[in-house]
Amino acid sequence: MRCLFTASLAAAGIAGTLAHRVGDSPVRQRKSLGFGPVHKHAYYRSSPYQVVTNAFTRRSEDSDPLEVARLFVEDILADQLSESSSYKIRKDSYTDTNTGITHVYVRQMINGLEVSDGDMNINIKDGLVLSYGNSFFTGPTPSHFMQQQGLDEDIRHPHQEFCDGLTDEIDLHRDSFLASSDQVVMGDSAPSPKADAALKHLAHVHYSNCRFQALPTDMAAKTQERDLDLRTALLQFMVAATPNNHVVNDILGNFEHYLSQMGEYMGGSPFAPSDEPMVFMVDNVPDAVNPVKATLAYHQVAGKDDSVRLSLVWKFEVEMQDNWYEAAVSAVAPHRIVSVVDWASDAPVPIPEPETIATYNVFPFGVNDPEEGKRSIEKENFDVLASPIGWHSLPYANDPSFRGVKVATKEFYRNTTTTWGNNVFAQENWEGQNSYVSNYRPDAGPGKAFDYKYKPKETEKGDALEEAQKHINATVAQLFYTTNKVHDLYYRYGFDEVAGNFQQYNFGRGGQGNDAVIANAQDGSGYNNANFMTPPDGQNGRMRMYLWNTALPYRDGDFEAGIVIHELSHGLSTRLTGGPANSGCLPFGESGGMGEGWGDFLATTIRSTANYSDYAMGSWAANRAQGIRNYPYSLNETINPSTYKTLDKPGYFGVHAIGEVWAQILWVVSQGLIKKHGFTDDLFPPAPSADGSVPTGDFYRPRSGKKPLVPKHGNSLSVLLVLNAMKMQPCRPGFFEARDAIILADQELTGGENFCTLWRGFSSKGLGPDANVVLRTPWGGGVRTDDFEVPLACDSY
Ligand SMILES: *[C@@H]1O[C@H](CO)[C@@H](O)[C@H](O)[C@H]1NC(C)=O
Ligand SMILES: *[C@@H]1O[C@H](CO)[C@@H](O)[C@H](O)[C@H]1NC(C)=O
Ligand SMILES: *[C@@H]1O[C@H](CO)[C@@H](O)[C@H](O)[C@H]1NC(C)=O
Ligand SMILES: *[C@@H]1O[C@H](CO)[C@@H](O)[C@H](O)[C@H]1NC(C)=O
């Protein structure tokens, strides 16, 4: 679960007691598993140097990029490829129409099975490989996979290591917490709230990940006799994953019964190409809300001697109430969970333009929250490139409210007068359940004027929830408006159909459809938070916004644009990193942290104005001037002292704290670009002309020839560089790879004119060329060295 929120305010829920009830449904205890092996052999080759190997040189400019990728892979893997060891070019590879860079995603195949964490991403332009990342398995190929039995006995146990690491961390924090409490006794100072918060946060992570019951040993031994029985492996995983103790106990007490209830059948298409894995479906899985998809695959694991080897695993996609897991469980030792990623995070037809333009009484886009501005009537000013049919229309064929129903109409598009369209389905979700189609949403009628009052009264605490619910019309309209604006904005910066964006219908422009964002306002499954689940392209993203009981009247997260933008940015970064069809590339540690950081950075950039100011995240909703992070984003090192090395500190264990450091670095880097290139008040590029071409206006620099369009101003340029870099960075990037990808993105976009500006920004926060980390672990940790120097080429400035 990717949540917005940090430890300090979540403290109420950490102890596991559930204080809040909504109607009759208790707020659920959420947990989120996330761990896996680290691959020391993975690498990313970039810097703006052209990648040339012995045999591989530049191909002619008009070569097919997929062919270039193939030649390149075969060159660098020359010693490795054989009949049993191969690769496939994934179908979600695509070309960015602005930069002309083709992003090719390659999956390793061994014995006909995918290596689920054997990824290459190759960035190609004009016949040249610009950069690539590689985490292919390099050891000896195992013989046929059925001969794997017994081989998993001496593998290291990532989950065990993860939990042992956590226990050590907690001990460390307990010491520093106690130390600060001692000072109170001595009359020195108050106990450090940070140490306290860190301890509580760690306790929560531990509770989520480590306090589940493993199968008793005799049962585990028995399960090993079942060969590759996928149901046993799955049920074992559910024991670990379910947050409900009574389900755990029930499964453990009636293991055989549950097994016999689970039905297994073939999924996928019988006509699928032979390099597609065989798909099994399992239904009646306890605590899963849909049948589970299972495929056999290899996963890379570390042996006890530190060598990397392949483990035969069942790969599961498990959709639960609050989580959406991609898990790898050893197929021959089903009590071993090898890796878990939670995907959740706390025109063939002519395109008609809408006849009636909707209006909304909302806080306009750019106003962060009710303290920053006022509501006004805003038009449905959809972007015609991003949302050609407006925000209130979608094909009948892609409308989930007509699923399985034959519609007697010749019309292709259905026009709605509610908050239901091609990009977003917005509705209340007071029950906190998974259904959304028939949940309440405002209907503004044919005039589509979504003009609703928003004036919550101060009430007693007991009536605060009811009072907030009275404003559901205004809330859902606001969430719908903000989410559509973000859809259109990110589209214009390259998060389009081929890049894996969220739309029901893709207008024949590529990518997978049927994946609009399901946006739940006032979701009853929690308070004081928000979250977003990102499955791969072609499946709906799900965003849940919560009420905040931090003040009376309650504050509604739907009205704090920064929180909504943060959540939607999880969808963006997850789909862009490692390709649209791979949702496992920002799982934990530094990459998971950056997944949080990009959201803060983009939310802050969108609200910022020409007159520089510091900004805190979530301060209105949390009713707390310094917001929900440790520090506001600031150029002043007294106000925000974070540097790369800050990640070593106690309390920088979780993804939110890591993300805060990354967002602060990006904030400083982008201010360097703004100083150099100025600031634009409007982040939206101009609408296209009648012939479909995009005018440069005051937004882009004058265009020269075939070169990509380059935003003229520092803030718009920062956003484009950040998105372009997400497309180029490898799966599971660290800070260095993400930094290098931004520098490479500038090389490709502007010819590298900001090379030194970017480096100066990164170096000022310790992320210079010689910054370094050792002893990094799957759960974060490690020892870092800041580098404040810039590359030699920049010294003369
Ligand atoms: C939906 O709206 C479009 C554009 O305004 C219009 O061309 C079409 O006829 C409408 N469809 C229906 C069923 O009203
Ligand atoms: C929401 O708006 C509808 C009219 O569109 C109105 O009938 C309803 O009472 C409103 N709901 C609330 C809770 O005010
Ligand atoms: C920004 O600052 C300038 C001068 O300091 C001032 O004239 C202008 O009104 C300010 N703009 C905003 C939006 O606050
Ligand atoms: C930075 O912030 C501190 C603390 O608010 C303040 O005293 C100092 O003057 C600021 N420095 C600058 C350069 O603005």
PDB file of N, CA and C in Angstrom, residues 213 296 465 598 619 763:
ATOM      1  N   GLN A 213       1.816 -15.698  11.074  1.00  0.00           N
ATOM      2  CA  GLN A 213       2.218 -17.027  11.482  1.00  0.00           C
ATOM      3  C   GLN A 213       2.667 -17.827  10.266  1.00  0.00           C
ATOM      4  N   LEU A 296       4.133 -19.936 -13.680  1.00  0.00           N
ATOM      5  CA  LEU A 296       5.386 -20.491 -13.193  1.00  0.00           C
ATOM      6  C   LEU A 296       6.519 -19.635 -13.761  1.00  0.00           C
ATOM      7  N   LEU A 465     -18.634  13.346  11.134  1.00  0.00           N
ATOM      8  CA  LEU A 465     -18.640  12.505   9.936  1.00  0.00           C
ATOM      9  C   LEU A 465     -19.881  12.786   9.097  1.00  0.00           C
ATOM     10  N   TRP A 598       8.518  11.540  -5.998  1.00  0.00           N
ATOM     11  CA  TRP A 598       8.052  12.182  -7.230  1.00  0.00           C
ATOM     12  C   TRP A 598       6.681  12.820  -7.022  1.00  0.00           C
ATOM     13  N   SER A 619      -0.341  20.179   4.766  1.00  0.00           N
ATOM     14  CA  SER A 619      -0.509  20.888   6.040  1.00  0.00           C
ATOM     15  C   SER A 619      -1.963  21.251   6.327  1.00  0.00           C
ATOM     16  N   SER A 763      24.597  17.950  -6.724  1.00  0.00           N
ATOM     17  CA  SER A 763      25.783  17.966  -5.856  1.00  0.00           C
ATOM     18  C   SER A 763      25.525  18.783  -4.593  1.00  0.00           C
TER      19      SER A 763
END
